Amino acid sequence: DAGVTQSPTHLIKTRGQHVTLRCSPISGHKSVSWYQQVLGQGPQFIFQYYEKEERGRGNFPDRFSARQFPNYSSELNVNALLLGDSALYLCASSSVLAGSPETQYFGPGTRLLVL
Amino acid sequence: DAKTTQPNSMESNEEEPVHLPCNHSTISGTDYIHWYRQLPSQGPEYVIHGLTSNVNNRMASLAIAEDRKSSTLILHRATLRDAAVYYCILRGAGGTSYGKLTFGQGTILTVHP
């Protein structure tokens, strides 16, 4: 079975632009979470979606938004890009919502560079 | 979220055991202890988790202190492929934690041939 896939793998944008990152979860997984990892730091939680509804949100500005589609894939959108948005964006999927210590499976990430 | 404290870095030789410590003195009674690792240029991957009892799987063992205020991830025979950043994470069993993993700085493990 394919793992979590993310596209694109790399992306270069300029300040003020917007970006859309995509994630396909493992087949059968209904929960998708997004993380931002700045160089040298651990990943920071941005969003979780379960059954197409937002179930958790981290401390990120409203420029960050996401959605989940009926096939459980997900998009992360970032508007008005800033230099500080340069990071590795990770998507993780799991089979259930929290309430059990379910394993989260991460994709390889999308590396975004904002110039 | 309860906080974890890990050493910034550790070193090991290949084929030797590695003990990676984690302190979590403010852990609540329902928090699970999870370990993830992140190999270079990859997303994090699950290693092991536990609640109260010691746990073993094919990747590692998790030893949890009796008072649950600390735990140790044990790699029984380190290989070069185990060189990674290891994250100790506490996860609540529901409520508002949902799918959120709170990563700290982690421990950078270097394995020498």
XYZ file of C-alpha atoms in Angstrom:
228
model
C 0.000 0.000 0.000
C 1.181 3.499 -0.764
C 2.102 5.678 2.163
C 1.142 9.303 2.610
C 1.950 11.258 -0.520
C 2.488 14.993 -0.821
C 2.853 17.295 -3.778
C 4.791 19.123 -4.895
C 8.051 18.015 -3.314
C 9.660 21.419 -3.652
C 8.284 24.865 -4.343
C 9.715 28.354 -4.687
C 7.459 31.384 -4.274
C 7.925 35.091 -3.723
C 6.612 37.191 -0.880
C 2.932 38.037 -1.152
C 2.047 35.063 -3.320
C -0.175 32.228 -2.226
C 0.533 28.505 -2.270
C -1.486 25.300 -2.222
C 0.027 22.095 -0.922
C -1.628 18.737 -1.381
C -1.731 15.546 0.620
C -3.159 12.090 -0.028
C -3.565 9.983 3.102
C -3.049 6.267 3.404
C -6.038 4.410 2.000
C -8.688 4.030 4.678
C -7.360 6.856 6.845
C -9.904 9.563 7.553
C -7.778 11.958 9.576
C -5.195 14.318 8.099
C -2.953 16.683 10.040
C -0.601 19.377 8.789
C 2.669 20.460 10.379
C 5.248 23.132 9.640
C 8.901 22.369 10.286
C 11.335 25.244 10.197
C 14.973 24.292 9.744
C 16.525 23.092 12.979
C 13.249 22.755 14.874
C 10.665 20.089 15.493
C 7.428 20.098 13.497
C 4.682 22.472 14.692
C 1.026 21.495 14.452
C -1.100 23.582 12.098
C -4.391 21.754 11.535
C -6.174 18.471 11.878
C -9.118 17.422 9.745
C -11.316 14.410 10.341
C -14.275 13.439 8.207
C -13.910 16.698 6.303
C -14.240 18.868 9.398
C -11.562 20.884 11.159
C -10.957 19.248 14.519
C -7.873 21.048 15.730
C -5.909 24.196 14.971
C -2.479 25.287 16.071
C -1.208 28.789 16.733
C -0.973 29.954 13.130
C -2.398 33.115 11.527
C -5.535 33.155 9.400
C -3.350 33.243 6.293
C -3.163 29.487 6.781
C -6.234 27.491 5.828
C -6.967 23.926 4.867
C -9.721 21.659 3.753
C -10.390 17.966 3.365
C -12.176 16.443 0.417
C -14.703 13.574 0.271
C -11.870 11.184 -0.673
C -10.036 12.347 2.505
C -7.222 14.058 0.617
C -6.383 17.498 1.883
C -5.046 20.861 0.799
C -3.142 23.401 2.832
C -3.362 26.975 1.584
C -1.128 29.819 2.651
C -1.900 33.361 1.508
C 0.292 36.466 1.477
C 3.468 34.474 1.882
C 6.182 35.802 4.174
C 9.850 34.901 4.224
C 9.227 33.170 7.546
C 6.848 30.731 5.878
C 9.844 29.005 4.327
C 9.765 25.539 5.830
C 9.084 21.873 5.307
C 5.332 21.239 5.364
C 4.412 17.791 6.557
C 1.164 15.935 6.236
C 0.252 13.036 8.503
C -2.667 10.652 8.335
C -4.217 8.318 10.856
C -7.152 5.998 10.905
C -9.081 7.505 13.786
C -9.588 10.695 15.690
C -7.733 11.043 18.976
C -9.226 9.198 21.860
C -6.884 6.362 21.222
C -3.116 6.643 20.818
C -3.320 6.091 17.127
C -0.149 6.160 15.099
C 0.321 9.074 12.765
C 1.954 8.330 9.444
C 3.883 11.173 7.870
C 4.557 11.971 4.261
C 7.929 13.147 2.971
C 6.874 16.778 3.078
C 6.831 19.729 0.716
C 9.778 22.072 1.007
C 8.650 25.652 0.469
C 11.109 28.465 -0.106
C 9.804 32.019 -0.067
C 12.063 34.629 -1.659
C 0.304 20.218 26.817
C 2.665 18.569 29.259
C 6.294 19.205 28.396
C 9.113 16.780 27.724
C 12.838 17.343 28.163
C 15.442 15.472 26.143
C 19.205 15.842 25.710
C 20.094 17.798 22.603
C 22.389 15.095 21.250
C 23.803 11.656 21.931
C 26.371 9.491 20.260
C 26.711 5.752 19.935
C 28.806 3.181 18.158
C 27.311 0.761 15.720
C 26.106 -2.539 17.199
C 25.948 -1.063 20.713
C 22.764 -0.394 22.720
C 21.495 3.173 22.960
C 19.413 4.565 25.805
C 17.614 7.794 24.950
C 16.147 9.485 28.033
C 13.079 11.697 28.303
C 11.804 13.595 31.331
C 8.112 14.438 31.605
C 7.553 15.419 35.216
C 4.159 17.075 34.544
C 2.661 14.064 32.778
C -1.018 13.481 33.541
C -2.516 10.125 34.345
C -4.042 9.714 30.890
C -1.064 10.853 28.811
C 0.522 8.278 26.559
C 4.275 8.465 25.923
C 5.073 8.317 22.224
C 8.394 8.234 20.429
C 8.867 9.283 16.850
C 12.073 9.655 14.903
C 12.972 11.676 11.862
C 15.661 10.454 9.528
C 17.465 13.023 7.394
C 15.283 14.429 4.613
C 12.242 12.403 5.674
C 9.052 12.934 7.609
C 8.849 11.650 11.188
C 8.063 7.992 11.715
C 6.448 6.259 14.648
C 8.740 4.196 16.852
C 6.816 3.077 19.930
C 4.345 4.205 22.575
C 3.259 3.198 26.049
C 1.150 4.228 29.014
C 2.445 2.566 32.161
C 4.109 -0.722 31.355
C 7.339 -1.288 29.462
C 6.781 -2.014 25.777
C 8.743 -3.847 23.119
C 8.397 -3.924 19.366
C 10.615 -4.806 16.460
C 12.197 -1.359 16.407
C 12.851 -0.602 20.044
C 11.883 -0.961 23.686
C 10.297 1.661 25.910
C 11.049 1.644 29.605
C 8.698 3.782 31.698
C 9.565 4.810 35.238
C 7.203 3.678 37.962
C 6.137 7.278 38.689
C 5.853 7.909 34.925
C 7.886 11.082 35.202
C 10.550 9.771 32.884
C 11.019 7.174 30.189
C 13.832 5.696 28.126
C 13.818 4.591 24.522
C 16.161 1.663 24.053
C 17.659 0.708 20.708
C 19.200 -2.666 21.399
C 21.798 -2.636 18.633
C 22.283 0.678 16.921
C 22.881 0.698 13.197
C 23.907 3.551 10.944
C 20.287 3.732 9.762
C 19.229 4.652 13.294
C 20.959 8.015 13.029
C 18.060 10.439 13.347
C 16.337 12.985 15.556
C 14.311 11.201 18.221
C 11.245 12.917 19.656
C 9.551 12.017 22.934
C 5.920 13.208 22.848
C 3.062 13.077 25.319
C -0.389 12.545 23.908
C -3.678 12.921 25.713
C -6.306 10.246 25.227
C -8.946 12.539 23.787
C -10.420 15.902 24.637
C -8.886 18.729 22.673
C -5.656 16.964 21.784
C -7.147 15.324 18.701
C -4.395 14.435 16.266
C -1.961 16.996 17.559
C 1.581 15.895 18.192
C 3.614 18.452 20.142
C 7.221 18.052 19.072
C 10.093 19.452 21.094
C 13.656 19.820 19.907
C 14.325 16.112 20.150
C 17.633 14.280 20.557
C 19.997 14.085 17.621
C 21.461 10.581 17.629
C 24.780 10.095 15.863
C 25.898 6.516 15.227
C 29.565 5.910 14.533
C 30.699 2.952 12.422
